[in-house]
Coordinates of C-alpha atoms in Angstrom, one line a residue:
X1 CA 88.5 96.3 55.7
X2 CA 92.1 97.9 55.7
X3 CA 93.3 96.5 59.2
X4 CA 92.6 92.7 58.6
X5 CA 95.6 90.5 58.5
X6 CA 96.1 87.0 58.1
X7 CA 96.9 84.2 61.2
X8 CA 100.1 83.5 61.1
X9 CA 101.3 80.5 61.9
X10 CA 104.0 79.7 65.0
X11 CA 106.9 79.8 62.6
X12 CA 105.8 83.0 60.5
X13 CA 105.1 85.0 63.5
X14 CA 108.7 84.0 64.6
X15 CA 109.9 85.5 61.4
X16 CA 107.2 88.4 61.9
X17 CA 109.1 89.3 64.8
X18 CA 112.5 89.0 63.7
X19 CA 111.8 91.2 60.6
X20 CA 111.0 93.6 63.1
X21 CA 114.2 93.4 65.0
X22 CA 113.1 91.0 67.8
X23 CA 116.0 89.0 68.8
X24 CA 116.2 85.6 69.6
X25 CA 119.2 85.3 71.8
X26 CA 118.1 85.0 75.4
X27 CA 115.2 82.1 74.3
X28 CA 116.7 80.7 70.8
X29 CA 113.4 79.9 67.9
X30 CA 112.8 76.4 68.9
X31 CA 112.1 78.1 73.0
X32 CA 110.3 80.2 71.6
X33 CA 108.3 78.4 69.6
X34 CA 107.3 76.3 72.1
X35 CA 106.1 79.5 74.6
X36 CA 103.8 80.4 72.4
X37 CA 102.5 77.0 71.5
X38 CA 101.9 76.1 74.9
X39 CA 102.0 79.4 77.3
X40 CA 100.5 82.3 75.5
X41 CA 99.4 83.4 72.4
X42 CA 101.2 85.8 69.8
X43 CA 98.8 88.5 70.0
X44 CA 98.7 89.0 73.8
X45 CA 103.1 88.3 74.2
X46 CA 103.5 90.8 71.2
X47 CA 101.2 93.9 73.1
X48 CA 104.2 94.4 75.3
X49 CA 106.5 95.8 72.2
X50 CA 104.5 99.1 72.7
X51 CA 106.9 99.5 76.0
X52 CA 109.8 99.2 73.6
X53 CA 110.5 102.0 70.8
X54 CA 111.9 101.6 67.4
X55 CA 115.1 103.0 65.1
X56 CA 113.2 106.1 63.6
X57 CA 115.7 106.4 60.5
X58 CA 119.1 103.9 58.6
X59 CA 118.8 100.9 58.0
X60 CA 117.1 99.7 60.5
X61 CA 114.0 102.1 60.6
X62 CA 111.0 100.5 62.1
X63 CA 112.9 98.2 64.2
X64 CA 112.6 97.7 67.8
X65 CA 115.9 98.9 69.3
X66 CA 117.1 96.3 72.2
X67 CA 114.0 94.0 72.4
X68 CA 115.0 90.2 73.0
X69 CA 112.0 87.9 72.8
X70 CA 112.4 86.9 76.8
X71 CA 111.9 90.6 77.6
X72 CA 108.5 89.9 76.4
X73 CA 108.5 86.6 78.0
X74 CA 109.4 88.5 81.2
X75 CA 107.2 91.3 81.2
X76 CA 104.3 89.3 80.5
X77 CA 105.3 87.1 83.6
X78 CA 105.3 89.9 86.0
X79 CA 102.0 90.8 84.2
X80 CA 100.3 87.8 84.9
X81 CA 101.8 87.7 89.0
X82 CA 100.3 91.3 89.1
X83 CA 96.8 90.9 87.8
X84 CA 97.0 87.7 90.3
X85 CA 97.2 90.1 93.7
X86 CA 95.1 92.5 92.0
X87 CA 92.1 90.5 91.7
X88 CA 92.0 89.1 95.8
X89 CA 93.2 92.9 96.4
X90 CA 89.8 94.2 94.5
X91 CA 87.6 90.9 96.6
X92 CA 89.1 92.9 99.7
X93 CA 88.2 96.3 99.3
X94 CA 84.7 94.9 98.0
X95 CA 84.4 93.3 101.1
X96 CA 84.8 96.3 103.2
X97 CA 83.5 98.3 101.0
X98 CA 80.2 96.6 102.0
X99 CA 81.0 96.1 105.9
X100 CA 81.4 100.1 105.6
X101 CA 78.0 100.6 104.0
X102 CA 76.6 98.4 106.6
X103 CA 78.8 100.7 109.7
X104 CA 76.9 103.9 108.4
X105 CA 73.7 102.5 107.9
X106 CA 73.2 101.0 111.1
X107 CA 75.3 104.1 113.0
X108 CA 72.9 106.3 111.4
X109 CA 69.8 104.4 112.3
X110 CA 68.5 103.5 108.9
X111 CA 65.6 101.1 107.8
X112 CA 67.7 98.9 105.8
X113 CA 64.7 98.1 103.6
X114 CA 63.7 102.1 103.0
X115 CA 67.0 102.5 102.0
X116 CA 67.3 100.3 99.3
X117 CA 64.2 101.4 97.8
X118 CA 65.3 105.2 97.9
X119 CA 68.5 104.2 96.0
X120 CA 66.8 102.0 93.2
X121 CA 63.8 105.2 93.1
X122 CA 66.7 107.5 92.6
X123 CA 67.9 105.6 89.4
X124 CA 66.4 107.4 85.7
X125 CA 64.5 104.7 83.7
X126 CA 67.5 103.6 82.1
X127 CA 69.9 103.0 84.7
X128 CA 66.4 101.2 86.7
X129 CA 66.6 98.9 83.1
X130 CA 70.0 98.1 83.8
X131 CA 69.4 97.3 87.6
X132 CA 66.7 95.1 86.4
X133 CA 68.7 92.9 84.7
X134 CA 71.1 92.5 86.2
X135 CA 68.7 90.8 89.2
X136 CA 67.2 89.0 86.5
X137 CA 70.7 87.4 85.7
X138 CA 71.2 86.4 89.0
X139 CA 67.8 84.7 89.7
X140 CA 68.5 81.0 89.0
X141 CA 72.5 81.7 90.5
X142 CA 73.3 78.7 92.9
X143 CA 74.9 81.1 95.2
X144 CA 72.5 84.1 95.7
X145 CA 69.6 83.7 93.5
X146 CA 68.0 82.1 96.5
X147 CA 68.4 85.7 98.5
X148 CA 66.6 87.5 95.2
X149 CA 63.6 84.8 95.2
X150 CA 63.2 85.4 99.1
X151 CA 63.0 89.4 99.2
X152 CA 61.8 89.5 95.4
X153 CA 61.9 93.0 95.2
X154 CA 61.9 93.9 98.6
X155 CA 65.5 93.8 100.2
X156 CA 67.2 94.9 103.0
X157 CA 70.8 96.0 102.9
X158 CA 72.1 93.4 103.8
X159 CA 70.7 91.2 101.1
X160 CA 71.1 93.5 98.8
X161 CA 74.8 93.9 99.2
X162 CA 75.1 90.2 98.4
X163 CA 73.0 90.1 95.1
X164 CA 74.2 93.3 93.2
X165 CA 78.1 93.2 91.0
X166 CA 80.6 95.3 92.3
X167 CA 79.8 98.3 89.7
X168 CA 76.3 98.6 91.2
X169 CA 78.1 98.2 94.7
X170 CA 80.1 101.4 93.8
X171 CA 76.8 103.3 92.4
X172 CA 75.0 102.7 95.8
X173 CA 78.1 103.8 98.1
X174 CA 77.7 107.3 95.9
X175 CA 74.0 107.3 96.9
X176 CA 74.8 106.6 100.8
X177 CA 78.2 109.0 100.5
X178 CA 75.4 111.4 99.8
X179 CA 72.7 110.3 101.6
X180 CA 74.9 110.6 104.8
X181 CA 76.7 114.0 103.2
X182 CA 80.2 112.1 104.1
X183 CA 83.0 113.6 102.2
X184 CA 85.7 110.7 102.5
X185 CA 83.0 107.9 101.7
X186 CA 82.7 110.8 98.5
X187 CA 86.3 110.8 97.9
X188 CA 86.1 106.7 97.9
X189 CA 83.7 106.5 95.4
X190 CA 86.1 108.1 92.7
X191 CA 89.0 106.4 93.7
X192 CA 86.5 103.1 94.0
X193 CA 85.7 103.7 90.0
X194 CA 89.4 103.8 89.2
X195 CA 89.4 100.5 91.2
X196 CA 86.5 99.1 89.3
X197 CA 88.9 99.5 85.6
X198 CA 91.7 97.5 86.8
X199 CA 90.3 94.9 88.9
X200 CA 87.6 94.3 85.6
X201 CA 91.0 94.2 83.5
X202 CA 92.4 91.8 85.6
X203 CA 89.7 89.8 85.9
X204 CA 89.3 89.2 82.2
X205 CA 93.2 88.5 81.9
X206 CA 93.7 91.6 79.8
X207 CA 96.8 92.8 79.7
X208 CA 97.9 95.2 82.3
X209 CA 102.0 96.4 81.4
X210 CA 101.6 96.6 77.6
X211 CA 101.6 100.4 77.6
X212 CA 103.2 102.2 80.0
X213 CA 104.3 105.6 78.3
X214 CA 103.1 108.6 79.9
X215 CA 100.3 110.8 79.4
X216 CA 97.4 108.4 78.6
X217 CA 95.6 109.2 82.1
X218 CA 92.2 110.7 81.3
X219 CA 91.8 112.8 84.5
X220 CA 94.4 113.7 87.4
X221 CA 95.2 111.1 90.5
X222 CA 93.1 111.6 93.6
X223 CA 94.1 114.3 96.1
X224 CA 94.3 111.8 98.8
X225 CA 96.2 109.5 96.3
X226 CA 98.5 111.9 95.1
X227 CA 99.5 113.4 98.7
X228 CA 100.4 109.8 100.2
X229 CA 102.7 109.0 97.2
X230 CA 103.9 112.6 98.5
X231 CA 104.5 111.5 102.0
X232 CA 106.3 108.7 100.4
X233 CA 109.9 108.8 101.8
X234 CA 112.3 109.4 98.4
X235 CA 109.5 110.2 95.8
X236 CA 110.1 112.8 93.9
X237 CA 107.9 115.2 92.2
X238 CA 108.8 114.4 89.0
X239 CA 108.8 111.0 89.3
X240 CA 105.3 110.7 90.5
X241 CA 103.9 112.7 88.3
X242 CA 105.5 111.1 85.2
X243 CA 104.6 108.1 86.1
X244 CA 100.9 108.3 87.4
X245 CA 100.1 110.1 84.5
X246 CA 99.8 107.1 83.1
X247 CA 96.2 105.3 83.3
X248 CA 97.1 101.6 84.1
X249 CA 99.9 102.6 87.0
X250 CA 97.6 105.5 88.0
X251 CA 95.0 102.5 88.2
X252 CA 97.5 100.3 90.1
X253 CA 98.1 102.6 92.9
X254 CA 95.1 104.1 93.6
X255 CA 93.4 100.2 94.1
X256 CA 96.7 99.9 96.0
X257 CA 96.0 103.0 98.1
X258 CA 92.2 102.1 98.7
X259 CA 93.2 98.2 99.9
X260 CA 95.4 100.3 102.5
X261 CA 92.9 102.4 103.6
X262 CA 90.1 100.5 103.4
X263 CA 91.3 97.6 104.3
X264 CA 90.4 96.8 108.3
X265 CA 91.7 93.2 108.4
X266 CA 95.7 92.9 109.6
X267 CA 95.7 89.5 108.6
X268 CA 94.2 90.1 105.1
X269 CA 96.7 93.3 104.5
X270 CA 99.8 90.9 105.9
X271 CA 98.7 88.5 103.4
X272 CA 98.3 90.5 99.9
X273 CA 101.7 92.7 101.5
X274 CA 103.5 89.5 101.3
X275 CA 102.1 88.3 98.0
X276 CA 103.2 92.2 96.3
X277 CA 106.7 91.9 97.2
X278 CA 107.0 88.7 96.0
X279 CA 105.3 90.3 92.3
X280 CA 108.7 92.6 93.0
X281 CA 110.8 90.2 93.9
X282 CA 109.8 88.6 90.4
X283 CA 110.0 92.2 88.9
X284 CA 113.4 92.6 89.4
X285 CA 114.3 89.0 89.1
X286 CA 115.8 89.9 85.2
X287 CA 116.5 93.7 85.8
X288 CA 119.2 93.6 83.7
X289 CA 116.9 93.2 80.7
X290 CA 115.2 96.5 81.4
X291 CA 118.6 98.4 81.9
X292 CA 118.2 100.1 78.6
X293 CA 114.7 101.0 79.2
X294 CA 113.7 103.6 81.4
X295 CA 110.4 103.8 80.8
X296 CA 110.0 99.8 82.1
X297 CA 112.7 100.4 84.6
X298 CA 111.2 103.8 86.3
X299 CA 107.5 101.9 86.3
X300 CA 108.9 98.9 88.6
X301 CA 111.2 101.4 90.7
X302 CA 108.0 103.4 91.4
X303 CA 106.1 100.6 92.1
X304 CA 108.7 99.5 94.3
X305 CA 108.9 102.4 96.3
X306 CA 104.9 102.3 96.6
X307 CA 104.7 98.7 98.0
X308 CA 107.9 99.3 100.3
X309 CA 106.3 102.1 102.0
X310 CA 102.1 100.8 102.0
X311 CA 102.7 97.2 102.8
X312 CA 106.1 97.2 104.6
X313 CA 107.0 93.5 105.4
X314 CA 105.5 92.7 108.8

């Protein structure tokens, strides 16, 4: 296989980088050395160079231009502080998510067992073989497999809400968006999918800010996302569409946008609102590292201007 390379060890990946025209000035070798002995490994630090771009001719062709080793440091920081409020963010909206499902079926006058069965008979054979086992998985779980031996096959939904992952959650608020032919519970269900990337992304610690150029989006923001970032006192046109045309920060906002809307609890949004401005606080922390980058420094000043305006400070 032509892409297989060697592990490096700590002190050939320092030189890896340096050949590349990482610098070492901010955190000298022996600092650095240290970070990714005992805070994080080479291959995750290193994904944030695609945010950095390199001399394309001289001498130094191939060479990141103005990328000190505690830029990466930094980013990755910020990284980690925003996958950490993204993951309680997505447990929110999950939450309500349900209590919503629950609303409708109960305004609508619903047999909460009929309506389970409807959902799973509307599944093809495949999607049923998936459902399956993913019940199965939970059977002998300490925390609901007692709920799936109970109803067995059988459940209301209220059970039900409590057995199934969040992915199947998002599959039966499509069926009920149609079931009850309600256009914004319609319009949730995309923006819930975009949702479902980053809080699955988050929750596996992958990295979130390792590629922020524009254009990777593989299908336009939500109408009701795009016209509150439009309502958004300052934005400009441009701006917004530069940046959410870029899958991760499109991903970003719109679980942003859904906690906001979805999100009943004034407690729970005080909370998380507090916890996002810190993750900016933090952001701009070192902004003078990012001053040559405008590609870094135009993602944080959007995001910014999105958590100034949704989760003003109480």
């Amino acid at each position: 296989m032509d892409n297989v390379k060697p592990i490096l060890t700590v002190d050939e990946q320092i030189q890896h980088l340096k050949d590349k025209g990482v610098r070492f000035e901010i955190m000298d070798e022996d600092s650095a050395k240290d970070y990714l002995i005992k805070h994080n490994n080479y291959f995750k630090l290193t994904s944030y160079r695609k945010n950095y771009v390199k001399h394309p001719d001289g001498e130094n062709k191939g060479k990141y231009i103005d990328l000190d080793f505690a830029y990466l440091v930094d980013i990755a920081v910020i990284d980690m502080l925003l996958r950490y409020m993204i993951v309680p963010m997505a447990l929110d909206i999950e939450h309500h998510t349900k209590l919503q499902i629950l609303r409708k079926v109960e305004e609508a006058s619903e047999d909460g067992y009929q309506i389970v069965q409807d959902y799973i008979d509307s599944l093809s054979e495949q999607q049923k073989l998936v459902y399956e086992g993913e019940i199965n998985r939970n059977r002998g779980n300490i925390y609901c497999g007692d709920i799936i031996s109970k109803y067995d096959g059988n459940y209301p939904i209220w059970a039900f809400l409590e057995i199934i992952p969040f992915g199947r959650l998002v599959s039966l608020y499509s069926f009920c968006a149609d079931r009850f032919a309600d256009k914004e519970m319609k319009n949730n269900f995309y923006r819930l999918l975009t949702c479902k990337e980053i809080r699955n992304a988050s929750a596996h610690s992958n990295c979130i800010l390792n590629d922020l150029k524009a254009r990777t989006a593989s299908h336009d923001t939500n109408a009701g996302v795009t016209k509150a970032l439009m309502n958004i006192k300052g934005m400009n046109t441009n701006f917004r569409k530069n940046r959410m045309s870029n899958a991760r920060i499109q991903q970003i906002v719109t679980l942003l946008y859904m906690h906001k809307e979805i999100v009943s609890s004034r407690g729970v949004h005080t909370k998380e609102a507090k916890g996002l401005h810190e993750v900016m606080d933090r952001a701009y922390k070192n902004k003078d590292y990012y001053k040559n980058n405008p590609m870094l420094k135009s993602t944080f000043d959007f995001l910014k201007m999105v958590v100034d305006s949704w989760f003003a400070h109480e």
